[in-house]
CSV table of C-alpha atoms in Angstrom, one decimal:
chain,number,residue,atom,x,y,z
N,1,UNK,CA,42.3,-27.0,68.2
N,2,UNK,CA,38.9,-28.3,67.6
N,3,UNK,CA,35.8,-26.5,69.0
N,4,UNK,CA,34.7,-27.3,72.6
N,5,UNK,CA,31.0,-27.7,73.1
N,6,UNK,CA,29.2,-26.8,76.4
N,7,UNK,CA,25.5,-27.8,76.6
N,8,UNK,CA,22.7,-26.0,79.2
N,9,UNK,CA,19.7,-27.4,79.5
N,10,UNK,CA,17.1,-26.6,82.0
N,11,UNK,CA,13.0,-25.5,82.3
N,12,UNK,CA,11.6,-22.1,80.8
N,13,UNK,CA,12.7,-19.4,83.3
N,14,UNK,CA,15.7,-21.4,84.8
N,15,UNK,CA,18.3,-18.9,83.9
N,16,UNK,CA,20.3,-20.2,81.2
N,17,UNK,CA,20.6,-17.1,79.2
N,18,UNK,CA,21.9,-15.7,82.5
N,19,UNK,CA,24.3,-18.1,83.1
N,20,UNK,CA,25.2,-18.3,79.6
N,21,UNK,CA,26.6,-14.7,79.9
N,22,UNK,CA,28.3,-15.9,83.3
N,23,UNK,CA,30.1,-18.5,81.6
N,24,UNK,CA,31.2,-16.3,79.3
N,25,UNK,CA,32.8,-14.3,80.8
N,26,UNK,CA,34.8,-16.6,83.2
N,27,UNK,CA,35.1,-19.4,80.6
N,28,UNK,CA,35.4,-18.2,77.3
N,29,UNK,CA,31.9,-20.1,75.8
N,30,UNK,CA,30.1,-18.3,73.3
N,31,UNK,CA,26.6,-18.7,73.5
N,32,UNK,CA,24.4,-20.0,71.0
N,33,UNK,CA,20.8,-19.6,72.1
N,34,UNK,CA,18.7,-21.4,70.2
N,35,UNK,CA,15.4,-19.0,71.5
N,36,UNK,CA,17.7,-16.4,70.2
N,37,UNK,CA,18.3,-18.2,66.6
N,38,UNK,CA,14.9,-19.0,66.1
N,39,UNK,CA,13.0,-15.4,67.0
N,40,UNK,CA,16.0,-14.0,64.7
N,41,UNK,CA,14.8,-16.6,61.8
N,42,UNK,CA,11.2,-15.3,62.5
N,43,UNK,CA,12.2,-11.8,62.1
N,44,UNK,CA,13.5,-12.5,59.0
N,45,UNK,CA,10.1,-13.5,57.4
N,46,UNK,CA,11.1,-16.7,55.6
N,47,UNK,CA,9.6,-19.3,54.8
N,48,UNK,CA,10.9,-21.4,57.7
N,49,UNK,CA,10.5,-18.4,60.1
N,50,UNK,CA,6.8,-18.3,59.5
N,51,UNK,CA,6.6,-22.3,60.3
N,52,UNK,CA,9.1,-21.7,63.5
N,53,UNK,CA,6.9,-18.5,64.4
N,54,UNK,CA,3.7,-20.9,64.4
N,55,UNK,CA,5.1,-23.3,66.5
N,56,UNK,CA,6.4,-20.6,69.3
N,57,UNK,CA,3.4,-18.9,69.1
N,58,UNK,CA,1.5,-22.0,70.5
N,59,UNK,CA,4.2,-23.4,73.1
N,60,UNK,CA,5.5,-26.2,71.2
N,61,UNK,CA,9.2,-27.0,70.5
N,62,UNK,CA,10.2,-26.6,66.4
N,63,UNK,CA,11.1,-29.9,64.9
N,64,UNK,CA,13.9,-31.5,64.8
N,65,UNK,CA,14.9,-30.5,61.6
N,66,UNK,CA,14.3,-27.4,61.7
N,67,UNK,CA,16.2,-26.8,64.6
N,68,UNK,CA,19.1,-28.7,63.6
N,69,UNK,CA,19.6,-27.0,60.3
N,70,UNK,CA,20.0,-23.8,61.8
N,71,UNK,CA,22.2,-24.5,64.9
N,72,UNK,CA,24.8,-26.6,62.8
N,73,UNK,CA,25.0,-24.3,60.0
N,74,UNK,CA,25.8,-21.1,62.9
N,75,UNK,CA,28.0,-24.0,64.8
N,76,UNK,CA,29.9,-24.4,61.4
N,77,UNK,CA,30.4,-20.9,60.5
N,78,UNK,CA,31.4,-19.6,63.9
N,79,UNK,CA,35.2,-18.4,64.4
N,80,UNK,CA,34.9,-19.5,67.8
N,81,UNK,CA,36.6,-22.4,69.6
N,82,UNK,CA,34.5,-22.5,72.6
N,83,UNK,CA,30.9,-22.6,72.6
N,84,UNK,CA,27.8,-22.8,75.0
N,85,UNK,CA,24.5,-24.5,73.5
N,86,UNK,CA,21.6,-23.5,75.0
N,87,UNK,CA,18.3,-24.8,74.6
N,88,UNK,CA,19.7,-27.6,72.4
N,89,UNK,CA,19.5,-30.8,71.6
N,90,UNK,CA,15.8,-30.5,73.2
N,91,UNK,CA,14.8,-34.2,72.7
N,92,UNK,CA,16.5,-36.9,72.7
N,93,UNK,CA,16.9,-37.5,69.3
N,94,UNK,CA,18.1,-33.9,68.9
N,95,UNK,CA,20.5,-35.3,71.1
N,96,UNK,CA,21.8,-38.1,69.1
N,97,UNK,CA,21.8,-36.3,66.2
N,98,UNK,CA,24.2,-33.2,67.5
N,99,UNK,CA,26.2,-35.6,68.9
N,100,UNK,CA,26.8,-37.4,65.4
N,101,UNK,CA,27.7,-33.7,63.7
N,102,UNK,CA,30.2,-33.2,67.1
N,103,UNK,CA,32.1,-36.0,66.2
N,104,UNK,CA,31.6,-36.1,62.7
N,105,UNK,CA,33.5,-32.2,63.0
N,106,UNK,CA,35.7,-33.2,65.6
N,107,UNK,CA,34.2,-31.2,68.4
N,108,UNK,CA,34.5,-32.2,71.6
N,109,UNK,CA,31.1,-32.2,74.2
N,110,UNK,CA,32.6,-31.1,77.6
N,111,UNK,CA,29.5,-31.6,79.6
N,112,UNK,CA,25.7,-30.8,80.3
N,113,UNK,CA,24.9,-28.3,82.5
N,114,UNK,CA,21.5,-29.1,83.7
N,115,UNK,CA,19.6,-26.5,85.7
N,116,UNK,CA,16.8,-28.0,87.5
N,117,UNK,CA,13.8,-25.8,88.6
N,118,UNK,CA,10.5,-26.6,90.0
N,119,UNK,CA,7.2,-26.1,87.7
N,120,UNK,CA,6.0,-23.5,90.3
N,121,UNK,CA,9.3,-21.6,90.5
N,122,UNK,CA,9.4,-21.5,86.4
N,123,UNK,CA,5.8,-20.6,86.2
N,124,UNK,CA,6.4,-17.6,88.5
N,125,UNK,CA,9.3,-16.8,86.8
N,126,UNK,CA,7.6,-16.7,83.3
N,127,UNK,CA,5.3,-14.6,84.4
N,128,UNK,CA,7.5,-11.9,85.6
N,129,UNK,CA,9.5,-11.4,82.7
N,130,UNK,CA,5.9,-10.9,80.5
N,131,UNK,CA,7.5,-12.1,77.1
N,132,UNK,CA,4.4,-12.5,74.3
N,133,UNK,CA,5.3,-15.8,74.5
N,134,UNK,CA,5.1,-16.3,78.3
N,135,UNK,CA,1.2,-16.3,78.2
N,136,UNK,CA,0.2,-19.1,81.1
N,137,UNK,CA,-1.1,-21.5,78.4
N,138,UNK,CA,1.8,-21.6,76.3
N,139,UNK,CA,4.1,-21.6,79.8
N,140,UNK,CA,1.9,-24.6,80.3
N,141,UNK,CA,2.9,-26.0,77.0
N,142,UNK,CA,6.4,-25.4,77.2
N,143,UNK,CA,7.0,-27.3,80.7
N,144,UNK,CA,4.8,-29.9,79.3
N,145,UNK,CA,7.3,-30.0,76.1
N,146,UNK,CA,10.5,-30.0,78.6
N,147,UNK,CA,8.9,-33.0,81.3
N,148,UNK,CA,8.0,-35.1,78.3
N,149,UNK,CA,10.3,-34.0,75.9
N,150,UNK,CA,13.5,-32.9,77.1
N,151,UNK,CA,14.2,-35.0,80.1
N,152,UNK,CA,14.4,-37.9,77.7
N,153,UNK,CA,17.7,-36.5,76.4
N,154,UNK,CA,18.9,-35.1,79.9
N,155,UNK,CA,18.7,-38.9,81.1
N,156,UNK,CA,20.4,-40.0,77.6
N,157,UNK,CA,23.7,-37.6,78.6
N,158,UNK,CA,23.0,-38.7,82.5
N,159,UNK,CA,23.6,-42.4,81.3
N,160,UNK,CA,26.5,-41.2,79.5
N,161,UNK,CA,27.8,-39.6,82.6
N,162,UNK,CA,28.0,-36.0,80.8
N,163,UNK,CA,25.5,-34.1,83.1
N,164,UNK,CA,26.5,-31.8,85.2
N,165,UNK,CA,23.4,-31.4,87.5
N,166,UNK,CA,22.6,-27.5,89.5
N,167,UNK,CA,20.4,-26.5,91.4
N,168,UNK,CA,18.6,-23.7,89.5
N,169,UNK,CA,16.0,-22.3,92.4
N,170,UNK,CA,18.9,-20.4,94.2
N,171,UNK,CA,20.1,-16.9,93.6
N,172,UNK,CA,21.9,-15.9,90.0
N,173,UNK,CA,25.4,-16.0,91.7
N,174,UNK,CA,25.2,-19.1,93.5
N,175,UNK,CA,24.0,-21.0,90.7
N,176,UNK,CA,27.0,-19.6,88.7
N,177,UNK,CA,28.8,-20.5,92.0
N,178,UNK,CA,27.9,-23.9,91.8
N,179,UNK,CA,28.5,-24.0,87.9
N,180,UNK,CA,32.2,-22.6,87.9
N,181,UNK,CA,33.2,-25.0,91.1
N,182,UNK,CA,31.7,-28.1,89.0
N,183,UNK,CA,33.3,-27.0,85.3
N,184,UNK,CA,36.1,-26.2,87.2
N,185,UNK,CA,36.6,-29.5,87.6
N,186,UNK,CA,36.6,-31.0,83.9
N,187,UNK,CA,39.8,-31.2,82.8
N,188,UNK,CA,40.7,-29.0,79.5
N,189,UNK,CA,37.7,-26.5,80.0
């Protein structure tokens, strides 16, 4: 069986990671978070961790190659059959691009979750959780980054009728409410 690929897209403070876990645990998807791969590519001090970490540390998104090098090679290597992007493909050439190395490994994209979430409720959000990168002006820059940036590719998989839209302003467990009753309804989830 080829791998199944699950995509969650959605604003800074929208609750992927959360419902990343909630997938998980009903579905079977592994999460891949690509916040997660980067800081852990920082940590390590190379060479490519000191660019990513200089990026971040301003609010911007890391290139596409440099986010594409990482995901496919931990994509590639991963044991397991069912897997949950988040926070990737960003742009919409990320987008192309990933969906060139799904089909060129014979992976199959299931859908894109989309969480949508107003700039105010992200902003307050952000500032909750008090990250060192949730400082207001790189918050700024990052929901800058997603309404120029990443919308382009969440209308590229809208026009491909692979979205899956949510409402992401309501409680934890009605979002995942809303999430299981729509992937529910894709047939070989």
């Amino acid at each position: 069986m080829s791998k199944k690929i699950l995509i969650m897209l959605g604003p800074a403070g929208s609750g992927k990671s959360t419902q990343d876990k909630l997938i998980e645990n009903e579905f079977g998807y592994k999460p891949f978070i690509m916040g997660d791969i980067l800081r852990e590519e920082v940590k390590k001090g190379t060479t490519l961790g000191k660019r990513i970490h200089a990026l971040i540390k301003d609010g911007h998104l890391v290139t596409l190659e440099m986010a594409s090098d990482l995901i496919f090679d931990k994509v590639k290597k991963s044991k397991a059959k069912k897997i949950i992007m988040d926070g990737f493909p960003r742009e919409y050439y990320q987008s192309i691009v990933f969906d060139y190395f799904i089909k060129t490994n014979n992976y199959k994209l299931m859908g894109v979750i989309h969480l949508n979430l107003s700039r105010n409720e992200s902003i307050k959000r952000l500032l909750l959780r008090k990250r060192n990168d949730d400082e207001l002006k790189a918050i700024n820059q990052r929901l800058d980054d997603y309404q120029g940036i990443t919308i382009k590719a969440i209308d590229r998989y809208k026009k491909e009728n692979k979205i899956i839209e949510v409402n992401g302003e309501q409680k934890i467990d009605c979002v995942f409410k809303e999430i299981k009753t729509k992937l529910n309804k894709i047939k070989g989830i």
